PDB file of C-alpha atoms in Angstrom:
ATOM      1  CA  MET M   1      65.335 128.116  36.941  1.00  0.00           C
ATOM      2  CA  ASP M   2      61.616 128.403  35.980  1.00  0.00           C
ATOM      3  CA  PHE M   3      59.604 126.325  37.776  1.00  0.00           C
ATOM      4  CA  LYS M   4      56.059 127.795  36.475  1.00  0.00           C
ATOM      5  CA  VAL M   5      57.185 126.121  33.047  1.00  0.00           C
ATOM      6  CA  ALA M   6      57.850 122.653  34.404  1.00  0.00           C
ATOM      7  CA  ASP M   7      54.329 123.118  36.450  1.00  0.00           C
ATOM      8  CA  LEU M   8      52.297 123.784  33.195  1.00  0.00           C
ATOM      9  CA  ASN M   9      50.150 120.102  33.181  1.00  0.00           C
ATOM     10  CA  LYS M  10      48.410 120.622  29.920  1.00  0.00           C
ATOM     11  CA  LEU M  11      49.564 121.305  26.261  1.00  0.00           C
ATOM     12  CA  SER M  12      48.216 124.686  25.520  1.00  0.00           C
ATOM     13  CA  ALA M  13      49.734 127.124  23.150  1.00  0.00           C
ATOM     14  CA  PRO M  14      48.288 130.249  25.050  1.00  0.00           C
ATOM     15  CA  GLU M  15      49.575 129.651  28.136  1.00  0.00           C
ATOM     16  CA  PHE M  16      53.191 128.288  27.065  1.00  0.00           C
ATOM     17  CA  ARG M  17      52.866 131.762  25.105  1.00  0.00           C
ATOM     18  CA  ARG M  18      52.179 133.585  28.031  1.00  0.00           C
ATOM     19  CA  LEU M  19      54.895 131.839  30.145  1.00  0.00           C
ATOM     20  CA  LEU M  20      57.480 132.448  27.547  1.00  0.00           C
ATOM     21  CA  ASP M  21      56.473 136.136  27.459  1.00  0.00           C
ATOM     22  CA  GLU M  22      57.055 136.324  31.201  1.00  0.00           C
ATOM     23  CA  ILE M  23      60.434 134.788  31.082  1.00  0.00           C
ATOM     24  CA  GLU M  24      61.976 136.262  27.977  1.00  0.00           C
ATOM     25  CA  PHE M  25      60.897 139.880  29.051  1.00  0.00           C
ATOM     26  CA  ASN M  26      61.871 139.602  32.479  1.00  0.00           C
ATOM     27  CA  PRO M  27      63.198 142.990  33.573  1.00  0.00           C
ATOM     28  CA  LEU M  28      65.854 141.389  35.624  1.00  0.00           C
ATOM     29  CA  ASP M  29      67.518 140.446  32.199  1.00  0.00           C
ATOM     30  CA  GLY M  30      68.816 136.913  33.432  1.00  0.00           C
ATOM     31  CA  GLN M  31      69.173 134.181  31.886  1.00  0.00           C
ATOM     32  CA  PRO M  32      66.189 131.731  31.764  1.00  0.00           C
ATOM     33  CA  TYR M  33      66.645 127.976  32.676  1.00  0.00           C
ATOM     34  CA  PHE M  34      64.177 125.609  31.345  1.00  0.00           C
ATOM     35  CA  PHE M  35      63.534 121.847  32.183  1.00  0.00           C
ATOM     36  CA  PHE M  36      60.160 119.840  31.739  1.00  0.00           C
ATOM     37  CA  ASN M  37      61.159 116.439  33.532  1.00  0.00           C
ATOM     38  CA  ASN M  38      62.669 116.082  36.903  1.00  0.00           C
ATOM     39  CA  HIS M  39      62.922 113.478  39.607  1.00  0.00           C
ATOM     40  CA  ASP M  40      60.231 115.050  41.563  1.00  0.00           C
ATOM     41  CA  GLN M  41      57.507 115.447  38.993  1.00  0.00           C
ATOM     42  CA  ALA M  42      55.513 112.781  36.683  1.00  0.00           C
ATOM     43  CA  ARG M  43      57.231 112.479  33.224  1.00  0.00           C
ATOM     44  CA  THR M  44      55.997 114.679  30.337  1.00  0.00           C
ATOM     45  CA  TRP M  45      55.248 111.268  28.493  1.00  0.00           C
ATOM     46  CA  ASP M  46      52.371 111.082  31.104  1.00  0.00           C
ATOM     47  CA  ARG M  47      51.362 114.637  32.067  1.00  0.00           C
ATOM     48  CA  TYR M  48      51.099 115.785  28.154  1.00  0.00           C
ATOM     49  CA  GLY M  49      50.559 112.432  26.228  1.00  0.00           C
ATOM     50  CA  ASP M  50      47.122 111.426  25.060  1.00  0.00           C
ATOM     51  CA  GLY M  51      47.766 107.681  24.442  1.00  0.00           C
ATOM     52  CA  VAL M  52      47.698 108.188  20.575  1.00  0.00           C
ATOM     53  CA  HIS M  53      50.142 110.668  19.976  1.00  0.00           C
ATOM     54  CA  ASN M  54      52.942 110.115  22.390  1.00  0.00           C
ATOM     55  CA  ASP M  55      55.631 109.931  20.589  1.00  0.00           C
ATOM     56  CA  GLN M  56      54.627 113.005  18.665  1.00  0.00           C
ATOM     57  CA  ILE M  57      54.245 115.108  21.663  1.00  0.00           C
ATOM     58  CA  ALA M  58      57.731 114.072  23.118  1.00  0.00           C
ATOM     59  CA  LYS M  59      59.368 115.351  19.945  1.00  0.00           C
ATOM     60  CA  LEU M  60      57.083 118.515  20.362  1.00  0.00           C
ATOM     61  CA  MET M  61      58.262 118.860  23.818  1.00  0.00           C
ATOM     62  CA  ALA M  62      61.855 118.514  22.736  1.00  0.00           C
ATOM     63  CA  ALA M  63      61.580 121.444  20.303  1.00  0.00           C
ATOM     64  CA  LEU M  64      60.154 123.412  22.544  1.00  0.00           C
ATOM     65  CA  LEU M  65      63.081 123.059  25.269  1.00  0.00           C
ATOM     66  CA  LEU M  66      65.805 123.502  22.512  1.00  0.00           C
ATOM     67  CA  THR M  67      64.580 126.309  20.354  1.00  0.00           C
ATOM     68  CA  THR M  68      64.097 128.820  23.133  1.00  0.00           C
ATOM     69  CA  HIS M  69      66.451 131.361  24.356  1.00  0.00           C
ATOM     70  CA  ALA M  70      66.750 129.386  27.710  1.00  0.00           C
ATOM     71  CA  THR M  71      69.264 127.177  29.258  1.00  0.00           C
ATOM     72  CA  PRO M  72      67.892 123.629  28.460  1.00  0.00           C
ATOM     73  CA  GLN M  73      68.012 120.823  31.124  1.00  0.00           C
ATOM     74  CA  MET M  74      67.229 117.265  30.084  1.00  0.00           C
ATOM     75  CA  TYR M  75      66.282 114.616  32.654  1.00  0.00           C
ATOM     76  CA  TYR M  76      67.615 111.242  31.980  1.00  0.00           C
ATOM     77  CA  GLY M  77      65.356 109.166  29.944  1.00  0.00           C
ATOM     78  CA  GLU M  78      63.174 111.970  28.114  1.00  0.00           C
ATOM     79  CA  GLU M  79      65.066 111.559  24.979  1.00  0.00           C
ATOM     80  CA  ILE M  80      63.831 107.783  24.491  1.00  0.00           C
ATOM     81  CA  GLY M  81      60.496 108.896  25.792  1.00  0.00           C
ATOM     82  CA  MET M  82      60.618 107.117  29.334  1.00  0.00           C
ATOM     83  CA  ARG M  83      57.300 107.020  31.242  1.00  0.00           C
ATOM     84  CA  THR M  84      56.312 107.295  34.867  1.00  0.00           C
ATOM     85  CA  THR M  85      56.131 103.777  36.338  1.00  0.00           C
ATOM     86  CA  VAL M  86      53.496 104.620  39.469  1.00  0.00           C
ATOM     87  CA  PRO M  87      53.642 101.640  41.973  1.00  0.00           C
ATOM     88  CA  THR M  88      50.730  99.705  42.268  1.00  0.00           C
ATOM     89  CA  ARG M  89      51.665  98.168  46.218  1.00  0.00           C
ATOM     90  CA  ILE M  90      52.902  99.981  49.189  1.00  0.00           C
ATOM     91  CA  GLU M  91      55.298  97.172  49.681  1.00  0.00           C
ATOM     92  CA  ASP M  92      57.225  98.283  46.116  1.00  0.00           C
ATOM     93  CA  VAL M  93      57.115 101.952  47.354  1.00  0.00           C
ATOM     94  CA  LYS M  94      60.796 103.077  48.205  1.00  0.00           C
ATOM     95  CA  ASP M  95      60.312 106.911  48.738  1.00  0.00           C
ATOM     96  CA  PRO M  96      59.622 107.887  52.114  1.00  0.00           C
ATOM     97  CA  VAL M  97      56.995 110.392  50.448  1.00  0.00           C
ATOM     98  CA  GLY M  98      55.306 107.496  48.948  1.00  0.00           C
ATOM     99  CA  ARG M  99      55.296 105.203  51.949  1.00  0.00           C
ATOM    100  CA  THR M 100      54.188 108.051  54.550  1.00  0.00           C
ATOM    101  CA  GLY M 101      51.419 109.338  51.912  1.00  0.00           C
ATOM    102  CA  TRP M 102      49.742 105.996  49.863  1.00  0.00           C
ATOM    103  CA  PRO M 103      47.788 105.848  48.560  1.00  0.00           C
ATOM    104  CA  LYS M 104      46.814 109.293  47.799  1.00  0.00           C
ATOM    105  CA  ASP M 105      50.472 110.217  47.104  1.00  0.00           C
ATOM    106  CA  LYS M 106      52.099 107.376  45.936  1.00  0.00           C
ATOM    107  CA  GLY M 107      55.612 109.213  45.977  1.00  0.00           C
ATOM    108  CA  ARG M 108      58.427 110.077  43.320  1.00  0.00           C
ATOM    109  CA  ASP M 109      59.534 106.256  42.604  1.00  0.00           C
ATOM    110  CA  GLY M 110      57.856 106.590  39.251  1.00  0.00           C
ATOM    111  CA  GLU M 111      60.015 109.060  37.596  1.00  0.00           C
ATOM    112  CA  ARG M 112      63.266 107.413  39.116  1.00  0.00           C
ATOM    113  CA  THR M 113      62.929 104.199  37.456  1.00  0.00           C
ATOM    114  CA  PRO M 114      66.227 102.632  36.021  1.00  0.00           C
ATOM    115  CA  MET M 115      67.495 103.864  32.407  1.00  0.00           C
ATOM    116  CA  GLN M 116      66.411 101.953  29.753  1.00  0.00           C
ATOM    117  CA  TRP M 117      69.613 100.853  27.739  1.00  0.00           C
ATOM    118  CA  ASP M 118      68.745  97.904  25.941  1.00  0.00           C
ATOM    119  CA  LYS M 119      66.329  95.107  26.053  1.00  0.00           C
ATOM    120  CA  SER M 120      68.382  92.599  28.309  1.00  0.00           C
ATOM    121  CA  PRO M 121      67.225  91.908  31.584  1.00  0.00           C
ATOM    122  CA  ASN M 122      66.879  95.301  33.897  1.00  0.00           C
ATOM    123  CA  SER M 123      67.178  96.758  30.456  1.00  0.00           C
ATOM    124  CA  GLY M 124      71.245  96.686  30.977  1.00  0.00           C
ATOM    125  CA  PHE M 125      70.875  99.235  33.803  1.00  0.00           C
ATOM    126  CA  SER M 126      72.006  96.489  36.438  1.00  0.00           C
ATOM    127  CA  ASN M 127      73.326  92.825  36.677  1.00  0.00           C
ATOM    128  CA  SER M 128      71.242  92.212  40.016  1.00  0.00           C
ATOM    129  CA  GLN M 129      68.325  89.957  40.140  1.00  0.00           C
ATOM    130  CA  THR M 130      66.255  92.527  41.554  1.00  0.00           C
ATOM    131  CA  PRO M 131      66.821  96.225  40.915  1.00  0.00           C
ATOM    132  CA  TRP M 132      65.904  99.103  43.461  1.00  0.00           C
ATOM    133  CA  LEU M 133      63.215  99.999  41.267  1.00  0.00           C
ATOM    134  CA  PRO M 134      61.433  98.008  38.618  1.00  0.00           C
ATOM    135  CA  VAL M 135      61.766  98.382  34.766  1.00  0.00           C
ATOM    136  CA  PRO M 136      58.616  99.053  32.803  1.00  0.00           C
ATOM    137  CA  PRO M 137      57.402  96.809  30.085  1.00  0.00           C
ATOM    138  CA  SER M 138      57.468  99.793  27.724  1.00  0.00           C
ATOM    139  CA  ALA M 139      61.698  99.354  27.980  1.00  0.00           C
ATOM    140  CA  ALA M 140      61.464  96.494  25.458  1.00  0.00           C
ATOM    141  CA  GLN M 141      60.424  99.163  22.721  1.00  0.00           C
ATOM    142  CA  TYR M 142      61.839 102.945  24.307  1.00  0.00           C
ATOM    143  CA  ASN M 143      65.283 102.091  24.733  1.00  0.00           C
ATOM    144  CA  VAL M 144      68.370 103.641  23.616  1.00  0.00           C
ATOM    145  CA  VAL M 145      69.994 100.732  21.471  1.00  0.00           C
ATOM    146  CA  THR M 146      66.309 100.018  20.044  1.00  0.00           C
ATOM    147  CA  GLU M 147      65.796 103.834  19.093  1.00  0.00           C
ATOM    148  CA  GLN M 148      69.203 104.505  17.663  1.00  0.00           C
ATOM    149  CA  GLN M 149      68.400 102.011  15.108  1.00  0.00           C
ATOM    150  CA  ASP M 150      65.338 103.842  14.309  1.00  0.00           C
ATOM    151  CA  PRO M 151      66.051 107.123  12.198  1.00  0.00           C
ATOM    152  CA  ASN M 152      62.579 108.399  13.341  1.00  0.00           C
ATOM    153  CA  SER M 153      62.798 107.894  17.105  1.00  0.00           C
ATOM    154  CA  ILE M 154      62.755 110.305  19.803  1.00  0.00           C
ATOM    155  CA  PHE M 155      66.085 109.824  20.699  1.00  0.00           C
ATOM    156  CA  ASN M 156      67.164 110.537  16.947  1.00  0.00           C
ATOM    157  CA  PHE M 157      64.990 113.694  17.042  1.00  0.00           C
ATOM    158  CA  TYR M 158      66.701 114.670  20.025  1.00  0.00           C
ATOM    159  CA  LYS M 159      70.109 114.219  18.139  1.00  0.00           C
ATOM    160  CA  HIS M 160      69.233 116.502  15.398  1.00  0.00           C
ATOM    161  CA  LEU M 161      67.775 118.951  17.426  1.00  0.00           C
ATOM    162  CA  ILE M 162      70.725 119.337  19.686  1.00  0.00           C
ATOM    163  CA  ALA M 163      72.864 119.370  16.001  1.00  0.00           C
ATOM    164  CA  LEU M 164      70.870 122.461  14.985  1.00  0.00           C
ATOM    165  CA  ARG M 165      71.321 124.177  18.291  1.00  0.00           C
ATOM    166  CA  ARG M 166      75.097 123.869  18.009  1.00  0.00           C
ATOM    167  CA  GLU M 167      75.352 124.621  14.448  1.00  0.00           C
ATOM    168  CA  HIS M 168      73.143 127.712  14.575  1.00  0.00           C
ATOM    169  CA  SER M 169      73.705 129.981  17.624  1.00  0.00           C
ATOM    170  CA  VAL M 170      70.449 131.782  16.799  1.00  0.00           C
ATOM    171  CA  LEU M 171      68.518 128.983  18.225  1.00  0.00           C
ATOM    172  CA  SER M 172      70.884 129.813  21.720  1.00  0.00           C
ATOM    173  CA  ASP M 173      71.579 133.576  21.296  1.00  0.00           C
ATOM    174  CA  GLY M 174      68.816 134.948  19.303  1.00  0.00           C
ATOM    175  CA  SER M 175      66.192 137.204  20.397  1.00  0.00           C
ATOM    176  CA  TYR M 176      62.470 135.996  21.057  1.00  0.00           C
ATOM    177  CA  VAL M 177      59.096 137.295  19.738  1.00  0.00           C
ATOM    178  CA  ALA M 178      56.068 135.249  19.568  1.00  0.00           C
ATOM    179  CA  VAL M 179      54.100 135.550  16.170  1.00  0.00           C
ATOM    180  CA  ASN M 180      50.545 134.751  15.558  1.00  0.00           C
ATOM    181  CA  ARG M 181      49.521 135.534  18.919  1.00  0.00           C
ATOM    182  CA  ASP M 182      46.155 134.737  18.297  1.00  0.00           C
ATOM    183  CA  ASP M 183      46.159 131.572  17.572  1.00  0.00           C
ATOM    184  CA  PRO M 184      44.605 128.927  20.127  1.00  0.00           C
ATOM    185  CA  ASN M 185      46.340 125.823  18.875  1.00  0.00           C
ATOM    186  CA  VAL M 186      50.096 126.575  17.314  1.00  0.00           C
ATOM    187  CA  LEU M 187      52.781 128.200  19.599  1.00  0.00           C
ATOM    188  CA  ALA M 188      55.004 129.592  16.972  1.00  0.00           C
ATOM    189  CA  TYR M 189      58.128 132.183  17.290  1.00  0.00           C
ATOM    190  CA  LEU M 190      60.678 133.860  15.784  1.00  0.00           C
ATOM    191  CA  ARG M 191      64.440 133.621  16.649  1.00  0.00           C
ATOM    192  CA  LYS M 192      66.472 136.532  15.281  1.00  0.00           C
ATOM    193  CA  SER M 193      70.107 136.722  15.568  1.00  0.00           C
ATOM    194  CA  LYS M 194      71.763 140.043  16.170  1.00  0.00           C
ATOM    195  CA  SER M 195      74.291 139.283  13.652  1.00  0.00           C
ATOM    196  CA  GLY M 196      71.824 139.428  10.931  1.00  0.00           C
ATOM    197  CA  THR M 197      71.669 136.234  10.030  1.00  0.00           C
ATOM    198  CA  ARG M 198      68.449 134.586   8.827  1.00  0.00           C
ATOM    199  CA  PRO M 199      65.799 134.416  11.384  1.00  0.00           C
ATOM    200  CA  VAL M 200      64.325 131.014  11.982  1.00  0.00           C
ATOM    201  CA  LEU M 201      60.752 130.511  12.685  1.00  0.00           C
ATOM    202  CA  VAL M 202      59.417 127.591  15.101  1.00  0.00           C
ATOM    203  CA  ALA M 203      56.080 126.726  14.900  1.00  0.00           C
ATOM    204  CA  LEU M 204      54.460 123.906  17.426  1.00  0.00           C
ATOM    205  CA  ASN M 205      50.912 122.626  16.734  1.00  0.00           C
ATOM    206  CA  MET M 206      49.737 121.605  20.560  1.00  0.00           C
ATOM    207  CA  SER M 207      46.595 120.146  19.398  1.00  0.00           C
ATOM    208  CA  ALA M 208      45.218 116.902  18.023  1.00  0.00           C
ATOM    209  CA  GLN M 209      44.227 118.231  14.925  1.00  0.00           C
ATOM    210  CA  PRO M 210      46.107 119.322  11.638  1.00  0.00           C
ATOM    211  CA  GLN M 211      46.500 123.043  11.279  1.00  0.00           C
ATOM    212  CA  THR M 212      46.785 125.209   8.459  1.00  0.00           C
ATOM    213  CA  VAL M 213      48.511 128.169   9.212  1.00  0.00           C
ATOM    214  CA  ASN M 214      49.296 131.839   7.457  1.00  0.00           C
ATOM    215  CA  PHE M 215      52.380 133.370   9.453  1.00  0.00           C
ATOM    216  CA  LYS M 216      52.491 137.034   9.663  1.00  0.00           C
ATOM    217  CA  LEU M 217      56.090 137.936   9.670  1.00  0.00           C
ATOM    218  CA  LYS M 218      56.256 141.475   8.391  1.00  0.00           C
ATOM    219  CA  GLY M 219      54.948 143.285  11.517  1.00  0.00           C
ATOM    220  CA  PHE M 220      58.438 141.967  13.095  1.00  0.00           C
ATOM    221  CA  GLY M 221      60.807 143.341  10.299  1.00  0.00           C
ATOM    222  CA  VAL M 222      61.089 139.993   8.573  1.00  0.00           C
ATOM    223  CA  ASP M 223      59.982 140.162   4.952  1.00  0.00           C
ATOM    224  CA  GLY M 224      60.976 136.751   3.627  1.00  0.00           C
ATOM    225  CA  LYS M 225      58.253 134.649   2.094  1.00  0.00           C
ATOM    226  CA  ILE M 226      60.108 131.323   1.871  1.00  0.00           C
ATOM    227  CA  LEU M 227      60.450 128.887   4.628  1.00  0.00           C
ATOM    228  CA  ARG M 228      64.064 126.822   4.453  1.00  0.00           C
ATOM    229  CA  VAL M 229      62.832 123.866   6.322  1.00  0.00           C
ATOM    230  CA  TRP M 230      65.751 122.503   8.857  1.00  0.00           C
ATOM    231  CA  LEU M 231      63.653 120.090  10.966  1.00  0.00           C
ATOM    232  CA  ALA M 232      60.034 119.109  10.821  1.00  0.00           C
ATOM    233  CA  THR M 233      57.445 116.292  12.158  1.00  0.00           C
ATOM    234  CA  PRO M 234      56.755 114.378  10.570  1.00  0.00           C
ATOM    235  CA  GLN M 235      59.735 114.422   7.865  1.00  0.00           C
ATOM    236  CA  SER M 236      58.989 117.123   5.478  1.00  0.00           C
ATOM    237  CA  ALA M 237      59.048 116.001   1.543  1.00  0.00           C
ATOM    238  CA  ASN M 238      59.418 119.714   0.812  1.00  0.00           C
ATOM    239  CA  SER M 239      62.683 121.385   2.074  1.00  0.00           C
ATOM    240  CA  GLU M 240      61.017 124.613   1.028  1.00  0.00           C
ATOM    241  CA  LEU M 241      57.599 126.124   1.932  1.00  0.00           C
ATOM    242  CA  SER M 242      55.906 129.590   1.601  1.00  0.00           C
ATOM    243  CA  VAL M 243      54.829 131.277   4.701  1.00  0.00           C
ATOM    244  CA  THR M 244      51.211 131.058   3.871  1.00  0.00           C
ATOM    245  CA  GLY M 245      49.142 127.762   4.095  1.00  0.00           C
ATOM    246  CA  VAL M 246      51.803 126.160   5.908  1.00  0.00           C
ATOM    247  CA  LYS M 247      50.128 122.595   7.182  1.00  0.00           C
ATOM    248  CA  LEU M 248      51.283 121.098  10.446  1.00  0.00           C
ATOM    249  CA  GLU M 249      50.004 117.505  11.617  1.00  0.00           C
ATOM    250  CA  PRO M 250      48.771 117.048  15.203  1.00  0.00           C
ATOM    251  CA  PHE M 251      51.614 117.921  17.356  1.00  0.00           C
ATOM    252  CA  GLY M 252      53.679 118.837  14.302  1.00  0.00           C
ATOM    253  CA  VAL M 253      56.958 120.656  14.596  1.00  0.00           C
ATOM    254  CA  LEU M 254      58.487 122.969  11.958  1.00  0.00           C
ATOM    255  CA  ILE M 255      61.708 124.537  12.265  1.00  0.00           C
ATOM    256  CA  ALA M 256      62.675 126.834   9.341  1.00  0.00           C
ATOM    257  CA  ALA M 257      64.857 129.807   8.093  1.00  0.00           C
ATOM    258  CA  VAL M 258      62.972 132.574   6.643  1.00  0.00           C
ATOM    259  CA  GLU M 259      64.299 133.786   3.339  1.00  0.00           C
TER     260      GLU M 259
END
């Protein structure tokens, strides 16, 4: 279990690259275990979100979690974009940490609010008049039922990612190596299978500006010049790209086989 990854509170391609290197090349040769959300920390929506591209950032973090070699852990609600709902009054605080630390430390109630299932009262979580912790207003938009019906939702992006990981073992068992290591904005890496199947390129634009990238893969024993797109945000109209001149939208994701 690696807490360093979960403790990084800014989107930084160089910082995530450094941490992934440390973990992937650990001399103890253990199996990494990644998580970005848990019951003791503000959710990634709030730690990384900029108020403009929050949905895109949520998808980017999902792609990072589910395309590395690490065993991934998902915390309830991250697959629908749940946010941290911090109490505004000490009278509403349930967490002992928040009650003793108020107002400097408002506790951990904010990341423990009810799962948002639908638009009904209490978001379908409870039939009681007042649940233990409140359901935020954002639940009207970010809930399971609503997102199931939206093909571009965070929820459906997670489903696509999980299906890819199950279908292509290279995403769970393949080797990892970072490429374009000097890029300050785009975190990119190759996943290579020991069985000789096509390597997979993952590129994550961790900036609010569009990026155009020339991927330098020859030095890693990869001669392919075509990228067969498996998944991208926003959804790509092209299923085939060149390894040069790849355009990534703000906080865009590209997962592609190299041919």
